N, CA, C and O of each residue as an XYZ file, in Angstrom:
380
protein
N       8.679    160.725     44.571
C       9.343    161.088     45.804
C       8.840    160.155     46.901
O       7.632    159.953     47.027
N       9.798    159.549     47.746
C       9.493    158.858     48.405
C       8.973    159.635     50.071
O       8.971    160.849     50.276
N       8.562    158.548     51.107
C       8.663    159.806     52.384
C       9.748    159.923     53.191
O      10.815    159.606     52.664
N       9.796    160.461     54.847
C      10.312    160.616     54.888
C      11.156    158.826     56.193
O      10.487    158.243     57.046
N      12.356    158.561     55.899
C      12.839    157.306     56.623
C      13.319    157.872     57.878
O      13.960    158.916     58.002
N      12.834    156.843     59.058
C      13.633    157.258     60.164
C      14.911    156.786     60.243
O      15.089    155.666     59.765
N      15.735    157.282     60.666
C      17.424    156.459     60.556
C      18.331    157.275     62.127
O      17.901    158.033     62.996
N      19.070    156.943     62.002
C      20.103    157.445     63.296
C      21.150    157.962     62.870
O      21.762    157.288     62.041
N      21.695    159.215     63.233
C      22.938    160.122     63.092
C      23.790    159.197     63.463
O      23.480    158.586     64.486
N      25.103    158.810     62.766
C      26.127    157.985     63.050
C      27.348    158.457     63.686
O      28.325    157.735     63.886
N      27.267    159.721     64.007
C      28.394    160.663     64.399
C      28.788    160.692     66.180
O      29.727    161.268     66.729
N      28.055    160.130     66.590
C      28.545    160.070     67.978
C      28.069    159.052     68.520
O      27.363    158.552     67.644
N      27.988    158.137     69.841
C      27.778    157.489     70.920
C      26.086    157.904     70.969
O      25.487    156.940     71.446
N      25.362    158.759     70.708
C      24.234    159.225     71.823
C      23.024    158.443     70.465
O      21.890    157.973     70.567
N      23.889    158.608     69.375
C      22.312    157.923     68.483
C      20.983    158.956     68.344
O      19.848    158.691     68.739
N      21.427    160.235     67.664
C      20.016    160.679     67.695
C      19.403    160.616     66.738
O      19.905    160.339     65.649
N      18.350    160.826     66.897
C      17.012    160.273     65.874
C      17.182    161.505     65.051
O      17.509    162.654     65.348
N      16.780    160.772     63.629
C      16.588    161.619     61.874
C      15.589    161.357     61.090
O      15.146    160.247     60.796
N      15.231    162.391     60.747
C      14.248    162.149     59.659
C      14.967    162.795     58.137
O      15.381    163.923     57.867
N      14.907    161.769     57.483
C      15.203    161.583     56.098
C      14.500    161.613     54.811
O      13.850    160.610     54.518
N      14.526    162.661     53.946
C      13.315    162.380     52.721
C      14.445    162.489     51.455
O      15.559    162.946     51.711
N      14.229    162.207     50.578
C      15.270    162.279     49.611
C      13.645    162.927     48.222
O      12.481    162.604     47.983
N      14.458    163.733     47.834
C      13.829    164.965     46.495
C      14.295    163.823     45.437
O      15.301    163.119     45.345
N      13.022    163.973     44.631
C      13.381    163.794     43.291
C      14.506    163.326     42.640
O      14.886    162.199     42.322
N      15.143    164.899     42.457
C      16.647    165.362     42.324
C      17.812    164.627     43.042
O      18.995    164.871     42.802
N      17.312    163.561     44.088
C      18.426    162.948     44.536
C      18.867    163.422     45.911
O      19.253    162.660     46.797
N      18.784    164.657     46.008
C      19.174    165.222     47.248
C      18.600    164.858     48.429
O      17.732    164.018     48.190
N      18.648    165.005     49.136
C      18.079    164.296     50.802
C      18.410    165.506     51.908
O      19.464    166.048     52.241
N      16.926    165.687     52.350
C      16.420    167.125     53.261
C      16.385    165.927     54.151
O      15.982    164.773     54.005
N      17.165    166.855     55.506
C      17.261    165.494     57.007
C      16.794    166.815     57.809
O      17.090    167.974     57.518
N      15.842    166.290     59.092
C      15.798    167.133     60.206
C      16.154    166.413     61.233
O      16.895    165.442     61.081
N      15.650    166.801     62.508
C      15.484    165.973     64.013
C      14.262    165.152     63.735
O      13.302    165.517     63.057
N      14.410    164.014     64.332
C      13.040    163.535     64.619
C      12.686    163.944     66.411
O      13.346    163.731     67.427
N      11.216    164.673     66.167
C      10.881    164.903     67.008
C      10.378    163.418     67.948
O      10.036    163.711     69.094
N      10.323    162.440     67.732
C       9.281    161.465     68.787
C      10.643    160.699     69.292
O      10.452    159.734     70.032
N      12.126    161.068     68.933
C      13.346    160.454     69.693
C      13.483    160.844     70.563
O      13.506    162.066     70.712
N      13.714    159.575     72.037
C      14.020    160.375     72.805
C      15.281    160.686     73.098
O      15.661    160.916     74.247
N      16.269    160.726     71.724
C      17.619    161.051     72.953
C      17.676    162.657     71.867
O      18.738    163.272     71.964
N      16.804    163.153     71.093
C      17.493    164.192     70.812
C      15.565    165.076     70.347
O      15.693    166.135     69.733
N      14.621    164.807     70.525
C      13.742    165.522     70.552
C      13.665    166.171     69.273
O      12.910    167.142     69.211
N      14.137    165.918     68.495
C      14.193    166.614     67.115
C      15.497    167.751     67.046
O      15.724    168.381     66.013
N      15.971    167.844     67.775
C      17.338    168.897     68.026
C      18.347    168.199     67.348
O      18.180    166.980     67.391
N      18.927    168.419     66.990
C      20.860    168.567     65.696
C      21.900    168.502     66.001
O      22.139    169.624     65.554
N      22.842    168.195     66.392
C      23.990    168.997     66.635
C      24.288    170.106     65.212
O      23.428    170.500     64.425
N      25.535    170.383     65.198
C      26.000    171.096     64.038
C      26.285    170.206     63.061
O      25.860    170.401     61.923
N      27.153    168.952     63.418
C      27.456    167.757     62.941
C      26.198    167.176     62.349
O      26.267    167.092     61.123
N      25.294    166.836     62.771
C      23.965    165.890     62.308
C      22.935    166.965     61.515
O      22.194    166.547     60.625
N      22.952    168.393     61.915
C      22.495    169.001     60.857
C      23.096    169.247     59.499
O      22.541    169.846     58.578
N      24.540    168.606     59.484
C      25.028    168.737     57.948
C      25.582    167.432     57.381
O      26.456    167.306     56.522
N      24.663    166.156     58.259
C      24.170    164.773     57.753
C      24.445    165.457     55.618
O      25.352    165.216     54.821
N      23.691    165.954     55.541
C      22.892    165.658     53.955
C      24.161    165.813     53.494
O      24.585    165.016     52.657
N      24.947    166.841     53.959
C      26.386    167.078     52.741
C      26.882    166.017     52.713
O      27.608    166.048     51.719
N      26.985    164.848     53.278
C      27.676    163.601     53.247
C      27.221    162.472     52.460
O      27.765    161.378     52.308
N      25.905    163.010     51.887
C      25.516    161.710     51.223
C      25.624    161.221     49.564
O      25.081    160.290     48.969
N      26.646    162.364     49.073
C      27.166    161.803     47.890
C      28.157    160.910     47.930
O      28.506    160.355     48.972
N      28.664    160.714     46.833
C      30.327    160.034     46.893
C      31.485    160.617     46.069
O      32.547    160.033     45.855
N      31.211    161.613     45.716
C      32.534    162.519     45.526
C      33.320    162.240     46.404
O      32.763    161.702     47.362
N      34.650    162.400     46.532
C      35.643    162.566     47.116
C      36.124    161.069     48.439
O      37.052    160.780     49.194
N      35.210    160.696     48.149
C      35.176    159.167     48.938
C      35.615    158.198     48.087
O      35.344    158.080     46.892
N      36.781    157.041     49.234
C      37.180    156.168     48.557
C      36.103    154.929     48.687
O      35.332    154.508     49.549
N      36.547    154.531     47.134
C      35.225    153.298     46.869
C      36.073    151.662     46.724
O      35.562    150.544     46.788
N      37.254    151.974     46.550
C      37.937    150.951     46.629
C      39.107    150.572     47.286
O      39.873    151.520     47.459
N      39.542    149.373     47.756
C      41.126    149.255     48.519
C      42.227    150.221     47.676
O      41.844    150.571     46.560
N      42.954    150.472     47.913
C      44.028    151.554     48.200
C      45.249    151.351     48.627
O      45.219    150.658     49.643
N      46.127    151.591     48.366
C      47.324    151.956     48.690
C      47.530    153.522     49.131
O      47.381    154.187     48.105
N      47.830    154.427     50.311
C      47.694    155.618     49.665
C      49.090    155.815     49.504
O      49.397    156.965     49.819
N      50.173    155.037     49.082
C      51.401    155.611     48.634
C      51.664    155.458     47.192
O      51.299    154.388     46.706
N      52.100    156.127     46.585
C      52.708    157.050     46.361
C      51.244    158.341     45.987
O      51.128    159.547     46.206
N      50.317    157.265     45.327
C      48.908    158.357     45.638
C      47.777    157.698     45.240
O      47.510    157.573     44.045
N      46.832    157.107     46.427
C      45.714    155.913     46.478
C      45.688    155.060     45.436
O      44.682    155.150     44.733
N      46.722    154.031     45.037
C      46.811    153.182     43.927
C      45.342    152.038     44.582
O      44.719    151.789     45.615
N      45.406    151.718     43.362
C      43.425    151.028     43.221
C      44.671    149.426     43.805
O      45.798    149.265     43.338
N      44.214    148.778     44.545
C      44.763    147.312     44.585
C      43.172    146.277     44.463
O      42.060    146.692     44.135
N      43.623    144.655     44.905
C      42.703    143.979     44.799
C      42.854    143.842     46.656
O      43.807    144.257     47.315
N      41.809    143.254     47.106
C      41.425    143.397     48.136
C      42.097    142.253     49.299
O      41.971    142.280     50.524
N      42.886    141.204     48.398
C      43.733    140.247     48.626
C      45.298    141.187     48.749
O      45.933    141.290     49.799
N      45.587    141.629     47.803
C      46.999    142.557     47.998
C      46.660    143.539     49.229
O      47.676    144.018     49.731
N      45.422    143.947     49.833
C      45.396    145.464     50.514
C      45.771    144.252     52.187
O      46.408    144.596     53.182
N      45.079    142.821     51.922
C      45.063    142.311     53.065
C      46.151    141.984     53.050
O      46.624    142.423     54.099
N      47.346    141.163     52.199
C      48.757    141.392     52.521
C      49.214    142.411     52.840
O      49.655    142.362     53.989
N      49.335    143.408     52.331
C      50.373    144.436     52.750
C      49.925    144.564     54.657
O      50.828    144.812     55.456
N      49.035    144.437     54.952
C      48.055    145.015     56.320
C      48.844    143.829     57.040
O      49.466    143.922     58.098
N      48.700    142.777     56.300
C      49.454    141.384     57.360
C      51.140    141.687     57.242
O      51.853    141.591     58.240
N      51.422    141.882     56.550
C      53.271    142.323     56.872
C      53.697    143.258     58.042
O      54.421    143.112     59.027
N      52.755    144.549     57.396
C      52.877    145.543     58.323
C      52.801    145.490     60.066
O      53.370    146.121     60.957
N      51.703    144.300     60.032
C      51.830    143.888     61.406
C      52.951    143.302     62.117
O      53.404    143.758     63.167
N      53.490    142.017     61.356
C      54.256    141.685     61.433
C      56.241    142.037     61.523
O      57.160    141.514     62.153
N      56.155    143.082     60.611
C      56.945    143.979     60.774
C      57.282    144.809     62.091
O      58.385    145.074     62.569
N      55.839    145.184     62.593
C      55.843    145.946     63.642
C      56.126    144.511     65.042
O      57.135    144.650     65.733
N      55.434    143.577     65.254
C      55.788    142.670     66.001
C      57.035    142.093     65.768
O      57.124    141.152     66.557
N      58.071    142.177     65.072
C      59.075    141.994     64.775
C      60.134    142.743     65.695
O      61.052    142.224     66.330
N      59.759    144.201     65.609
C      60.557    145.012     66.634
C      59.897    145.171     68.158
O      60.305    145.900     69.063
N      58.828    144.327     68.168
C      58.688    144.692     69.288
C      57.268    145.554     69.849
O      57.066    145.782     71.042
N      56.393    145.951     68.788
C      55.609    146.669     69.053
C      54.570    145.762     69.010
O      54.280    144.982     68.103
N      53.935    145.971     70.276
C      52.533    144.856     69.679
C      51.117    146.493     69.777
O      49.940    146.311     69.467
């Protein structure tokens, strides 16, 4: 088991300080860090449920299409389609 890492809640503008230990088991116990000063060791609701986020279930790991339903592409096709679409849209007028 390693200890515990300081890191920063990514969920808002204010940056508050975390303390991070990851179990054995993989799992990762986060609190406040108390010696931050923008959050004194205090949480929001959001940054106290940091840990549920740190698997990758249900997260996409690769470029995508999500039509007709997240088709896997190469990362060259995801950047075409993204460059048409623009273009398409500057076409009528929308910038």
């Amino acid at each position: 088991m390693m200890g515990e890492v300081r890191t920063t809640c990514p969920y808002c503008g204010v940056g508050c300080g975390v303390l991070a230990k990851v179990a054995e088991d993989g799992s990762v116990a986060l609190r406040g860090d108390p010696d931050h000063p923008a959050n004194f060791g205090k949480l929001c609701s959001k940054g106290s449920a940091l840990g549920e986020t740190m698997g990758l279930d249900g997260r996409l790991l690769y470029p995508a299409f999500p039509y007709p339903s997240y088709t896997q592409v190469t990362r060259e096709e995801h950047r075409q389609e993204k460059e048409e679409r623009v273009h398409r849209h500057e076409d009528r007028g929308w910038t």
